[in-house]
Amino acid sequence: MPQPKVAFVGFGEAAQCFAKHLAAQTGAPMVAFCQGKTHAPPYSQVFRAMAAGCGVTLVERLDDLSDADVIFSAVVVAVAAETGEAISRIVRPGCLVVDINAASPRTKRRVAEAVEARGGVFADTNLMGSVDLYGAAVALYTSGSGAERFADIFRPLGFRIEVAGPEAGTAAAVKMLRSVVTKGMEALLVEALTAATLAGVREETMRGLCASMDATTFSKFLDMCVRSDVLHAERRAVEMEGVAEGLRELGFDPLMTTATTERLRVSAQLGLREEFAQRSGYSADEVLDRYADAHSAS
């Protein structure tokens, strides 16, 4: 089977990583177009040389990608929608557009509609990790009319792809909610460890955090957090008010700690503690279903 003609719109870290991997796997020529703040025509010689090292030739116009079989959209989120719609205007029937931007489900659906209206197919594709850590082996979660085709073409080339279904936006929703946790944990850790540094207990705090987290699996920790939240959110909110005051005494603004307090208060105000306290046992799924019901009714 001949290798598809692959093109990139945007050529940042993820696109460069994928291009290098594809060049090593297939040796097929690839092209890229950039129109960003950092790189745009006329491209610098340094950028041209870097792209060439990835097996990619830079082109001057988006229209120069019109004969591609697969177009990766890899731009910043702020321009993901307009870029996707611009790509839709140059695709030919059957072209696969792979949108790897961390855009919202609504944006992914909007771009999918534009691509499909021109006879293309669309893969809402999301990096479930960092190419800094995993390289081209980063897990890719994808959905949409072109998701199965994307998997069929690129799995044999060493990409780790899981198909979520035929609807664009499904994979993006999972990525969005995963980011709530991963970016939230980053912000919490930076807040706690910066405050620990101010208090002179950074090493001790890091040991305490890592020892408890390393002692269990994340799935068990997640289950415990959800099941205990319904019982102890009110008490924990009061505790976190005290923690926030302690951080202020260090001269530190407790942004994430304050948000944690408010989140715990919301759980407590749902009024579900007594219901679950009377049960002999319950699952995290049962708690989350009741939380969702309560929020829907409010």
PDB file of C-alpha atoms in Angstrom:
ATOM      1  CA  MET A   1       0.000   0.000   0.000  1.00  0.00           C
ATOM      2  CA  PRO A   2       1.467   3.407  -0.923  1.00  0.00           C
ATOM      3  CA  GLN A   3       2.137   5.754   1.964  1.00  0.00           C
ATOM      4  CA  PRO A   4      -0.340   8.635   2.242  1.00  0.00           C
ATOM      5  CA  LYS A   5       0.852  12.154   1.547  1.00  0.00           C
ATOM      6  CA  VAL A   6       1.101  13.754   5.003  1.00  0.00           C
ATOM      7  CA  ALA A   7       1.006  17.480   5.698  1.00  0.00           C
ATOM      8  CA  PHE A   8       1.071  19.610   8.839  1.00  0.00           C
ATOM      9  CA  VAL A   9      -0.530  22.966   9.552  1.00  0.00           C
ATOM     10  CA  GLY A  10       1.556  24.316  12.387  1.00  0.00           C
ATOM     11  CA  PHE A  11       4.926  22.769  13.126  1.00  0.00           C
ATOM     12  CA  GLY A  12       5.542  22.981  16.842  1.00  0.00           C
ATOM     13  CA  GLU A  13       6.768  20.374  19.305  1.00  0.00           C
ATOM     14  CA  ALA A  14       4.124  17.694  18.724  1.00  0.00           C
ATOM     15  CA  ALA A  15       4.145  18.036  14.928  1.00  0.00           C
ATOM     16  CA  GLN A  16       7.944  17.882  14.856  1.00  0.00           C
ATOM     17  CA  CYS A  17       7.922  14.764  17.028  1.00  0.00           C
ATOM     18  CA  PHE A  18       5.371  13.004  14.810  1.00  0.00           C
ATOM     19  CA  ALA A  19       7.160  14.057  11.620  1.00  0.00           C
ATOM     20  CA  LYS A  20      10.521  12.719  12.813  1.00  0.00           C
ATOM     21  CA  HIS A  21       8.893   9.423  13.701  1.00  0.00           C
ATOM     22  CA  LEU A  22       7.113   9.159  10.351  1.00  0.00           C
ATOM     23  CA  ALA A  23      10.299  10.045   8.463  1.00  0.00           C
ATOM     24  CA  ALA A  24      12.122   7.238  10.255  1.00  0.00           C
ATOM     25  CA  GLN A  25       9.294   4.770   9.624  1.00  0.00           C
ATOM     26  CA  THR A  26       8.432   5.504   5.998  1.00  0.00           C
ATOM     27  CA  GLY A  27      10.898   7.953   4.488  1.00  0.00           C
ATOM     28  CA  ALA A  28       7.963   9.486   2.593  1.00  0.00           C
ATOM     29  CA  PRO A  29       8.224  13.241   1.954  1.00  0.00           C
ATOM     30  CA  MET A  30       6.049  15.533   4.073  1.00  0.00           C
ATOM     31  CA  VAL A  31       5.150  19.217   3.914  1.00  0.00           C
ATOM     32  CA  ALA A  32       4.140  21.834   6.465  1.00  0.00           C
ATOM     33  CA  PHE A  33       2.637  25.311   6.496  1.00  0.00           C
ATOM     34  CA  CYS A  34       2.945  27.754   9.398  1.00  0.00           C
ATOM     35  CA  GLN A  35       1.262  31.096   9.915  1.00  0.00           C
ATOM     36  CA  GLY A  36       1.941  31.806  13.573  1.00  0.00           C
ATOM     37  CA  LYS A  37       3.601  34.515  15.628  1.00  0.00           C
ATOM     38  CA  THR A  38       6.919  32.664  15.736  1.00  0.00           C
ATOM     39  CA  HIS A  39       7.084  31.102  12.284  1.00  0.00           C
ATOM     40  CA  ALA A  40       5.440  32.357   9.090  1.00  0.00           C
ATOM     41  CA  PRO A  41       6.456  32.880   5.461  1.00  0.00           C
ATOM     42  CA  PRO A  42       9.087  33.882   4.568  1.00  0.00           C
ATOM     43  CA  TYR A  43      10.563  31.284   6.917  1.00  0.00           C
ATOM     44  CA  SER A  44      13.986  31.703   8.453  1.00  0.00           C
ATOM     45  CA  GLN A  45      16.812  29.491   7.243  1.00  0.00           C
ATOM     46  CA  VAL A  46      17.124  28.068  10.755  1.00  0.00           C
ATOM     47  CA  PHE A  47      13.471  26.993  10.764  1.00  0.00           C
ATOM     48  CA  ARG A  48      13.745  25.559   7.255  1.00  0.00           C
ATOM     49  CA  ALA A  49      16.786  23.534   8.285  1.00  0.00           C
ATOM     50  CA  MET A  50      15.050  22.252  11.409  1.00  0.00           C
ATOM     51  CA  ALA A  51      12.009  21.163   9.369  1.00  0.00           C
ATOM     52  CA  ALA A  52      14.249  19.482   6.804  1.00  0.00           C
ATOM     53  CA  GLY A  53      15.866  17.550   9.639  1.00  0.00           C
ATOM     54  CA  CYS A  54      12.391  16.198  10.439  1.00  0.00           C
ATOM     55  CA  GLY A  55      11.877  15.129   6.828  1.00  0.00           C
ATOM     56  CA  VAL A  56       9.558  18.059   6.121  1.00  0.00           C
ATOM     57  CA  THR A  57       9.535  20.729   3.427  1.00  0.00           C
ATOM     58  CA  LEU A  58       7.965  24.057   4.357  1.00  0.00           C
ATOM     59  CA  VAL A  59       5.482  25.583   1.898  1.00  0.00           C
ATOM     60  CA  GLU A  60       4.439  29.194   1.511  1.00  0.00           C
ATOM     61  CA  ARG A  61       0.646  28.831   1.241  1.00  0.00           C
ATOM     62  CA  LEU A  62      -2.050  26.709   2.863  1.00  0.00           C
ATOM     63  CA  ASP A  63      -3.274  25.926  -0.660  1.00  0.00           C
ATOM     64  CA  ASP A  64       0.001  24.070  -1.243  1.00  0.00           C
ATOM     65  CA  LEU A  65      -1.384  21.287   0.991  1.00  0.00           C
ATOM     66  CA  SER A  66      -4.427  20.642  -1.177  1.00  0.00           C
ATOM     67  CA  ASP A  67      -3.090  17.370  -2.611  1.00  0.00           C
ATOM     68  CA  ALA A  68      -2.397  15.854   0.830  1.00  0.00           C
ATOM     69  CA  ASP A  69      -4.128  12.641   1.904  1.00  0.00           C
ATOM     70  CA  VAL A  70      -3.725  13.431   5.620  1.00  0.00           C
ATOM     71  CA  ILE A  71      -3.479  16.899   7.153  1.00  0.00           C
ATOM     72  CA  PHE A  72      -2.533  17.313  10.815  1.00  0.00           C
ATOM     73  CA  SER A  73      -3.811  20.510  12.429  1.00  0.00           C
ATOM     74  CA  ALA A  74      -1.311  21.350  15.172  1.00  0.00           C
ATOM     75  CA  VAL A  75      -1.708  24.984  16.189  1.00  0.00           C
ATOM     76  CA  VAL A  76      -2.354  26.928  19.387  1.00  0.00           C
ATOM     77  CA  VAL A  77      -5.855  26.594  20.839  1.00  0.00           C
ATOM     78  CA  ALA A  78      -6.682  30.257  20.240  1.00  0.00           C
ATOM     79  CA  VAL A  79      -6.675  29.726  16.463  1.00  0.00           C
ATOM     80  CA  ALA A  80      -7.749  26.075  16.306  1.00  0.00           C
ATOM     81  CA  ALA A  81     -11.270  26.806  15.008  1.00  0.00           C
ATOM     82  CA  GLU A  82     -10.294  29.295  12.316  1.00  0.00           C
ATOM     83  CA  THR A  83      -7.390  27.090  11.235  1.00  0.00           C
ATOM     84  CA  GLY A  84      -9.648  24.061  10.989  1.00  0.00           C
ATOM     85  CA  GLU A  85     -12.141  25.956   8.873  1.00  0.00           C
ATOM     86  CA  ALA A  86      -9.338  27.241   6.636  1.00  0.00           C
ATOM     87  CA  ILE A  87      -8.107  23.677   6.173  1.00  0.00           C
ATOM     88  CA  SER A  88     -11.638  22.572   5.276  1.00  0.00           C
ATOM     89  CA  ARG A  89     -11.628  24.961   2.335  1.00  0.00           C
ATOM     90  CA  ILE A  90      -8.613  23.265   0.707  1.00  0.00           C
ATOM     91  CA  VAL A  91      -9.299  19.573   1.421  1.00  0.00           C
ATOM     92  CA  ARG A  92     -10.226  17.278  -1.411  1.00  0.00           C
ATOM     93  CA  PRO A  93     -12.869  14.534  -1.025  1.00  0.00           C
ATOM     94  CA  GLY A  94     -11.570  11.701   1.125  1.00  0.00           C
ATOM     95  CA  CYS A  95      -8.842  13.771   2.787  1.00  0.00           C
ATOM     96  CA  LEU A  96      -8.335  12.913   6.456  1.00  0.00           C
ATOM     97  CA  VAL A  97      -7.941  15.902   8.804  1.00  0.00           C
ATOM     98  CA  VAL A  98      -6.348  14.965  12.135  1.00  0.00           C
ATOM     99  CA  ASP A  99      -6.936  17.731  14.683  1.00  0.00           C
ATOM    100  CA  ILE A 100      -4.450  17.288  17.562  1.00  0.00           C
ATOM    101  CA  ASN A 101      -5.204  20.670  19.149  1.00  0.00           C
ATOM    102  CA  ALA A 102      -6.347  20.790  22.779  1.00  0.00           C
ATOM    103  CA  ALA A 103      -9.568  22.510  21.734  1.00  0.00           C
ATOM    104  CA  SER A 104     -13.035  22.200  23.265  1.00  0.00           C
ATOM    105  CA  PRO A 105     -15.547  19.565  22.143  1.00  0.00           C
ATOM    106  CA  ARG A 106     -17.672  22.301  20.548  1.00  0.00           C
ATOM    107  CA  THR A 107     -14.712  23.552  18.503  1.00  0.00           C
ATOM    108  CA  LYS A 108     -13.868  20.029  17.357  1.00  0.00           C
ATOM    109  CA  ARG A 109     -17.461  19.468  16.232  1.00  0.00           C
ATOM    110  CA  ARG A 110     -17.472  22.797  14.411  1.00  0.00           C
ATOM    111  CA  VAL A 111     -14.320  21.936  12.483  1.00  0.00           C
ATOM    112  CA  ALA A 112     -15.576  18.413  11.776  1.00  0.00           C
ATOM    113  CA  GLU A 113     -18.742  19.792  10.194  1.00  0.00           C
ATOM    114  CA  ALA A 114     -16.714  22.122   7.978  1.00  0.00           C
ATOM    115  CA  VAL A 115     -14.355  19.351   6.855  1.00  0.00           C
ATOM    116  CA  GLU A 116     -17.139  16.856   6.216  1.00  0.00           C
ATOM    117  CA  ALA A 117     -19.157  19.413   4.237  1.00  0.00           C
ATOM    118  CA  ARG A 118     -16.279  19.435   1.734  1.00  0.00           C
ATOM    119  CA  GLY A 119     -16.088  15.640   1.530  1.00  0.00           C
ATOM    120  CA  GLY A 120     -13.266  15.121   4.008  1.00  0.00           C
ATOM    121  CA  VAL A 121     -13.239  12.998   7.154  1.00  0.00           C
ATOM    122  CA  PHE A 122     -12.217  14.213  10.593  1.00  0.00           C
ATOM    123  CA  ALA A 123     -10.334  12.701  13.526  1.00  0.00           C
ATOM    124  CA  ASP A 124     -10.703  14.571  16.819  1.00  0.00           C
ATOM    125  CA  THR A 125      -7.357  13.441  18.238  1.00  0.00           C
ATOM    126  CA  ASN A 126      -5.952  14.267  21.654  1.00  0.00           C
ATOM    127  CA  LEU A 127      -2.540  13.725  23.208  1.00  0.00           C
ATOM    128  CA  MET A 128      -3.089  11.987  26.542  1.00  0.00           C
ATOM    129  CA  GLY A 129       0.329  12.926  27.832  1.00  0.00           C
ATOM    130  CA  SER A 130       3.378  14.942  26.868  1.00  0.00           C
ATOM    131  CA  VAL A 131       5.613  14.327  23.859  1.00  0.00           C
ATOM    132  CA  ASP A 132       8.421  15.535  26.144  1.00  0.00           C
ATOM    133  CA  LEU A 133       7.944  12.362  28.184  1.00  0.00           C
ATOM    134  CA  TYR A 134       6.657   9.831  25.675  1.00  0.00           C
ATOM    135  CA  GLY A 135       7.704  11.060  22.250  1.00  0.00           C
ATOM    136  CA  ALA A 136       5.732   9.564  19.361  1.00  0.00           C
ATOM    137  CA  ALA A 137       4.602   6.805  21.734  1.00  0.00           C
ATOM    138  CA  VAL A 138       2.283   9.257  23.524  1.00  0.00           C
ATOM    139  CA  ALA A 139      -1.224   7.819  23.816  1.00  0.00           C
ATOM    140  CA  LEU A 140      -3.649   9.291  21.268  1.00  0.00           C
ATOM    141  CA  TYR A 141      -7.386   9.257  22.002  1.00  0.00           C
ATOM    142  CA  THR A 142      -9.493   9.865  18.916  1.00  0.00           C
ATOM    143  CA  SER A 143     -13.089  10.049  17.727  1.00  0.00           C
ATOM    144  CA  GLY A 144     -14.975  11.247  14.666  1.00  0.00           C
ATOM    145  CA  SER A 145     -15.766  10.160  11.149  1.00  0.00           C
ATOM    146  CA  GLY A 146     -12.074   9.615  10.366  1.00  0.00           C
ATOM    147  CA  ALA A 147     -11.001   8.056  13.675  1.00  0.00           C
ATOM    148  CA  GLU A 148     -10.958   4.451  12.469  1.00  0.00           C
ATOM    149  CA  ARG A 149      -9.107   5.425   9.313  1.00  0.00           C
ATOM    150  CA  PHE A 150      -6.559   7.370  11.360  1.00  0.00           C
ATOM    151  CA  ALA A 151      -5.969   4.281  13.512  1.00  0.00           C
ATOM    152  CA  ASP A 152      -5.755   1.973  10.490  1.00  0.00           C
ATOM    153  CA  ILE A 153      -3.088   4.136   8.833  1.00  0.00           C
ATOM    154  CA  PHE A 154      -0.963   5.126  11.809  1.00  0.00           C
ATOM    155  CA  ARG A 155      -1.099   2.210  14.254  1.00  0.00           C
ATOM    156  CA  PRO A 156       1.099   0.081  11.969  1.00  0.00           C
ATOM    157  CA  LEU A 157       3.590   2.951  12.000  1.00  0.00           C
ATOM    158  CA  GLY A 158       4.012   2.752  15.770  1.00  0.00           C
ATOM    159  CA  PHE A 159       1.430   5.233  17.049  1.00  0.00           C
ATOM    160  CA  ARG A 160      -0.602   4.296  20.137  1.00  0.00           C
ATOM    161  CA  ILE A 161      -4.190   5.101  19.164  1.00  0.00           C
ATOM    162  CA  GLU A 162      -7.450   4.348  20.968  1.00  0.00           C
ATOM    163  CA  VAL A 163     -10.713   5.027  19.140  1.00  0.00           C
ATOM    164  CA  ALA A 164     -13.490   6.493  21.295  1.00  0.00           C
ATOM    165  CA  GLY A 165     -16.276   6.421  18.698  1.00  0.00           C
ATOM    166  CA  PRO A 166     -17.619   8.072  15.559  1.00  0.00           C
ATOM    167  CA  GLU A 167     -18.613  11.432  17.045  1.00  0.00           C
ATOM    168  CA  ALA A 168     -16.186  14.357  16.962  1.00  0.00           C
ATOM    169  CA  GLY A 169     -15.969  15.954  20.400  1.00  0.00           C
ATOM    170  CA  THR A 170     -16.103  12.701  22.389  1.00  0.00           C
ATOM    171  CA  ALA A 171     -12.334  12.375  22.642  1.00  0.00           C
ATOM    172  CA  ALA A 172     -11.937  16.117  23.228  1.00  0.00           C
ATOM    173  CA  ALA A 173     -14.312  15.954  26.195  1.00  0.00           C
ATOM    174  CA  VAL A 174     -12.204  13.242  27.824  1.00  0.00           C
ATOM    175  CA  LYS A 175      -9.027  15.231  27.171  1.00  0.00           C
ATOM    176  CA  MET A 176     -10.631  18.391  28.583  1.00  0.00           C
ATOM    177  CA  LEU A 177     -11.678  16.666  31.799  1.00  0.00           C
ATOM    178  CA  ARG A 178      -8.333  14.905  32.125  1.00  0.00           C
ATOM    179  CA  SER A 179      -6.746  18.352  31.944  1.00  0.00           C
ATOM    180  CA  VAL A 180      -8.896  19.501  34.870  1.00  0.00           C
ATOM    181  CA  VAL A 181      -7.051  16.903  36.941  1.00  0.00           C
ATOM    182  CA  THR A 182      -3.541  17.039  35.486  1.00  0.00           C
ATOM    183  CA  LYS A 183      -3.281  20.822  35.245  1.00  0.00           C
ATOM    184  CA  GLY A 184      -5.065  21.178  38.579  1.00  0.00           C
ATOM    185  CA  MET A 185      -2.573  18.821  40.219  1.00  0.00           C
ATOM    186  CA  GLU A 186       0.278  20.812  38.697  1.00  0.00           C
ATOM    187  CA  ALA A 187      -1.143  24.033  40.134  1.00  0.00           C
ATOM    188  CA  LEU A 188      -1.756  22.438  43.549  1.00  0.00           C
ATOM    189  CA  LEU A 189       1.742  20.978  43.709  1.00  0.00           C
ATOM    190  CA  VAL A 190       3.391  24.249  42.696  1.00  0.00           C
ATOM    191  CA  GLU A 191       1.342  26.121  45.313  1.00  0.00           C
ATOM    192  CA  ALA A 192       2.101  23.632  48.084  1.00  0.00           C
ATOM    193  CA  LEU A 193       5.799  23.281  47.305  1.00  0.00           C
ATOM    194  CA  THR A 194       6.366  27.017  46.881  1.00  0.00           C
ATOM    195  CA  ALA A 195       4.733  27.578  50.258  1.00  0.00           C
ATOM    196  CA  ALA A 196       6.810  24.710  51.672  1.00  0.00           C
ATOM    197  CA  THR A 197       9.941  26.446  50.398  1.00  0.00           C
ATOM    198  CA  LEU A 198       8.903  29.678  52.121  1.00  0.00           C
ATOM    199  CA  ALA A 199       8.290  27.703  55.320  1.00  0.00           C
ATOM    200  CA  GLY A 200      11.659  25.954  55.049  1.00  0.00           C
ATOM    201  CA  VAL A 201      10.154  22.448  54.851  1.00  0.00           C
ATOM    202  CA  ARG A 202      10.320  21.663  51.142  1.00  0.00           C
ATOM    203  CA  GLU A 203      12.209  18.360  51.380  1.00  0.00           C
ATOM    204  CA  GLU A 204      10.042  17.140  54.233  1.00  0.00           C
ATOM    205  CA  THR A 205       6.865  18.059  52.346  1.00  0.00           C
ATOM    206  CA  MET A 206       8.038  16.311  49.193  1.00  0.00           C
ATOM    207  CA  ARG A 207       8.871  13.154  51.147  1.00  0.00           C
ATOM    208  CA  GLY A 208       5.474  13.191  52.838  1.00  0.00           C
ATOM    209  CA  LEU A 209       3.626  13.661  49.545  1.00  0.00           C
ATOM    210  CA  CYS A 210       5.567  11.088  47.578  1.00  0.00           C
ATOM    211  CA  ALA A 211       5.536   8.434  50.315  1.00  0.00           C
ATOM    212  CA  SER A 212       1.752   8.440  50.585  1.00  0.00           C
ATOM    213  CA  MET A 213       1.140   8.566  46.829  1.00  0.00           C
ATOM    214  CA  ASP A 214       3.765   5.935  45.998  1.00  0.00           C
ATOM    215  CA  ALA A 215       2.161   3.559  48.511  1.00  0.00           C
ATOM    216  CA  THR A 216      -1.009   3.110  46.434  1.00  0.00           C
ATOM    217  CA  THR A 217      -2.284   3.203  42.867  1.00  0.00           C
ATOM    218  CA  PHE A 218      -3.894   6.289  41.423  1.00  0.00           C
ATOM    219  CA  SER A 219      -7.130   4.371  40.756  1.00  0.00           C
ATOM    220  CA  LYS A 220      -7.409   3.479  44.450  1.00  0.00           C
ATOM    221  CA  PHE A 221      -6.630   7.051  45.444  1.00  0.00           C
ATOM    222  CA  LEU A 222      -9.306   8.380  43.063  1.00  0.00           C
ATOM    223  CA  ASP A 223     -11.897   5.940  44.431  1.00  0.00           C
ATOM    224  CA  MET A 224     -11.102   6.944  48.014  1.00  0.00           C
ATOM    225  CA  CYS A 225     -11.324  10.666  47.229  1.00  0.00           C
ATOM    226  CA  VAL A 226     -14.782  10.421  45.666  1.00  0.00           C
ATOM    227  CA  ARG A 227     -16.260   8.075  48.286  1.00  0.00           C
ATOM    228  CA  SER A 228     -14.946  10.102  51.202  1.00  0.00           C
ATOM    229  CA  ASP A 229     -15.876  13.489  49.716  1.00  0.00           C
ATOM    230  CA  VAL A 230     -19.587  12.863  50.201  1.00  0.00           C
ATOM    231  CA  LEU A 231     -19.044  12.196  53.908  1.00  0.00           C
ATOM    232  CA  HIS A 232     -16.304  14.636  54.861  1.00  0.00           C
ATOM    233  CA  ALA A 233     -16.504  17.618  52.485  1.00  0.00           C
ATOM    234  CA  GLU A 234     -17.927  19.988  55.105  1.00  0.00           C
ATOM    235  CA  ARG A 235     -15.252  19.193  57.709  1.00  0.00           C
ATOM    236  CA  ARG A 236     -12.509  19.373  55.110  1.00  0.00           C
ATOM    237  CA  ALA A 237     -13.722  22.775  53.894  1.00  0.00           C
ATOM    238  CA  VAL A 238     -13.277  24.139  57.426  1.00  0.00           C
ATOM    239  CA  GLU A 239      -9.812  22.568  57.624  1.00  0.00           C
ATOM    240  CA  MET A 240      -8.813  24.149  54.326  1.00  0.00           C
ATOM    241  CA  GLU A 241      -9.929  27.573  55.527  1.00  0.00           C
ATOM    242  CA  GLY A 242      -7.332  27.192  58.254  1.00  0.00           C
ATOM    243  CA  VAL A 243      -4.731  26.037  55.743  1.00  0.00           C
ATOM    244  CA  ALA A 244      -5.405  29.085  53.570  1.00  0.00           C
ATOM    245  CA  GLU A 245      -4.916  31.348  56.586  1.00  0.00           C
ATOM    246  CA  GLY A 246      -1.625  29.611  57.352  1.00  0.00           C
ATOM    247  CA  LEU A 247      -0.397  30.252  53.813  1.00  0.00           C
ATOM    248  CA  ARG A 248      -1.354  33.896  54.086  1.00  0.00           C
ATOM    249  CA  GLU A 249       0.759  34.107  57.263  1.00  0.00           C
ATOM    250  CA  LEU A 250       3.704  33.053  55.083  1.00  0.00           C
ATOM    251  CA  GLY A 251       2.949  35.986  52.781  1.00  0.00           C
ATOM    252  CA  PHE A 252       1.635  33.632  50.098  1.00  0.00           C
ATOM    253  CA  ASP A 253      -1.633  34.000  48.189  1.00  0.00           C
ATOM    254  CA  PRO A 254      -3.461  30.617  48.500  1.00  0.00           C
ATOM    255  CA  LEU A 255      -5.255  30.610  45.136  1.00  0.00           C
ATOM    256  CA  MET A 256      -5.654  26.844  44.726  1.00  0.00           C
ATOM    257  CA  THR A 257      -6.278  26.272  48.430  1.00  0.00           C
ATOM    258  CA  THR A 258      -9.116  28.796  48.358  1.00  0.00           C
ATOM    259  CA  ALA A 259     -10.585  27.106  45.286  1.00  0.00           C
ATOM    260  CA  THR A 260     -10.336  23.743  47.062  1.00  0.00           C
ATOM    261  CA  THR A 261     -12.282  25.156  50.008  1.00  0.00           C
ATOM    262  CA  GLU A 262     -15.041  26.379  47.702  1.00  0.00           C
ATOM    263  CA  ARG A 263     -15.204  23.058  45.846  1.00  0.00           C
ATOM    264  CA  LEU A 264     -15.575  21.181  49.145  1.00  0.00           C
ATOM    265  CA  ARG A 265     -18.307  23.586  50.258  1.00  0.00           C
ATOM    266  CA  VAL A 266     -20.252  22.876  47.071  1.00  0.00           C
ATOM    267  CA  SER A 267     -20.090  19.129  47.750  1.00  0.00           C
ATOM    268  CA  ALA A 268     -21.270  19.651  51.315  1.00  0.00           C
ATOM    269  CA  GLN A 269     -24.147  21.905  50.210  1.00  0.00           C
ATOM    270  CA  LEU A 270     -25.575  19.116  48.048  1.00  0.00           C
ATOM    271  CA  GLY A 271     -26.824  17.631  51.327  1.00  0.00           C
ATOM    272  CA  LEU A 272     -26.015  14.002  50.566  1.00  0.00           C
ATOM    273  CA  ARG A 273     -23.939  13.146  53.636  1.00  0.00           C
ATOM    274  CA  GLU A 274     -26.703  11.531  55.672  1.00  0.00           C
ATOM    275  CA  GLU A 275     -27.916   9.463  52.734  1.00  0.00           C
ATOM    276  CA  PHE A 276     -24.499   7.859  52.243  1.00  0.00           C
ATOM    277  CA  ALA A 277     -23.590   7.694  55.951  1.00  0.00           C
ATOM    278  CA  GLN A 278     -26.528   5.299  56.430  1.00  0.00           C
ATOM    279  CA  ARG A 279     -25.318   2.907  53.725  1.00  0.00           C
ATOM    280  CA  SER A 280     -23.217  -0.120  54.627  1.00  0.00           C
ATOM    281  CA  GLY A 281     -21.233   0.376  51.437  1.00  0.00           C
ATOM    282  CA  TYR A 282     -21.287   2.304  48.188  1.00  0.00           C
ATOM    283  CA  SER A 283     -19.153   2.929  45.116  1.00  0.00           C
ATOM    284  CA  ALA A 284     -17.585   6.058  43.681  1.00  0.00           C
ATOM    285  CA  ASP A 285     -19.933   5.683  40.705  1.00  0.00           C
ATOM    286  CA  GLU A 286     -22.958   5.917  43.017  1.00  0.00           C
ATOM    287  CA  VAL A 287     -21.606   9.115  44.573  1.00  0.00           C
ATOM    288  CA  LEU A 288     -20.897  10.680  41.193  1.00  0.00           C
ATOM    289  CA  ASP A 289     -24.347   9.756  39.854  1.00  0.00           C
ATOM    290  CA  ARG A 290     -25.992  11.474  42.831  1.00  0.00           C
ATOM    291  CA  TYR A 291     -23.714  14.515  42.484  1.00  0.00           C
ATOM    292  CA  ALA A 292     -24.632  14.810  38.804  1.00  0.00           C
ATOM    293  CA  ASP A 293     -28.361  14.452  39.625  1.00  0.00           C
ATOM    294  CA  ALA A 294     -28.127  17.147  42.277  1.00  0.00           C
ATOM    295  CA  HIS A 295     -26.282  19.547  39.988  1.00  0.00           C
ATOM    296  CA  SER A 296     -28.749  18.920  37.145  1.00  0.00           C
ATOM    297  CA  ALA A 297     -31.678  19.700  39.440  1.00  0.00           C
ATOM    298  CA  SER A 298     -30.171  22.940  40.747  1.00  0.00           C
TER     299      SER A 298
END
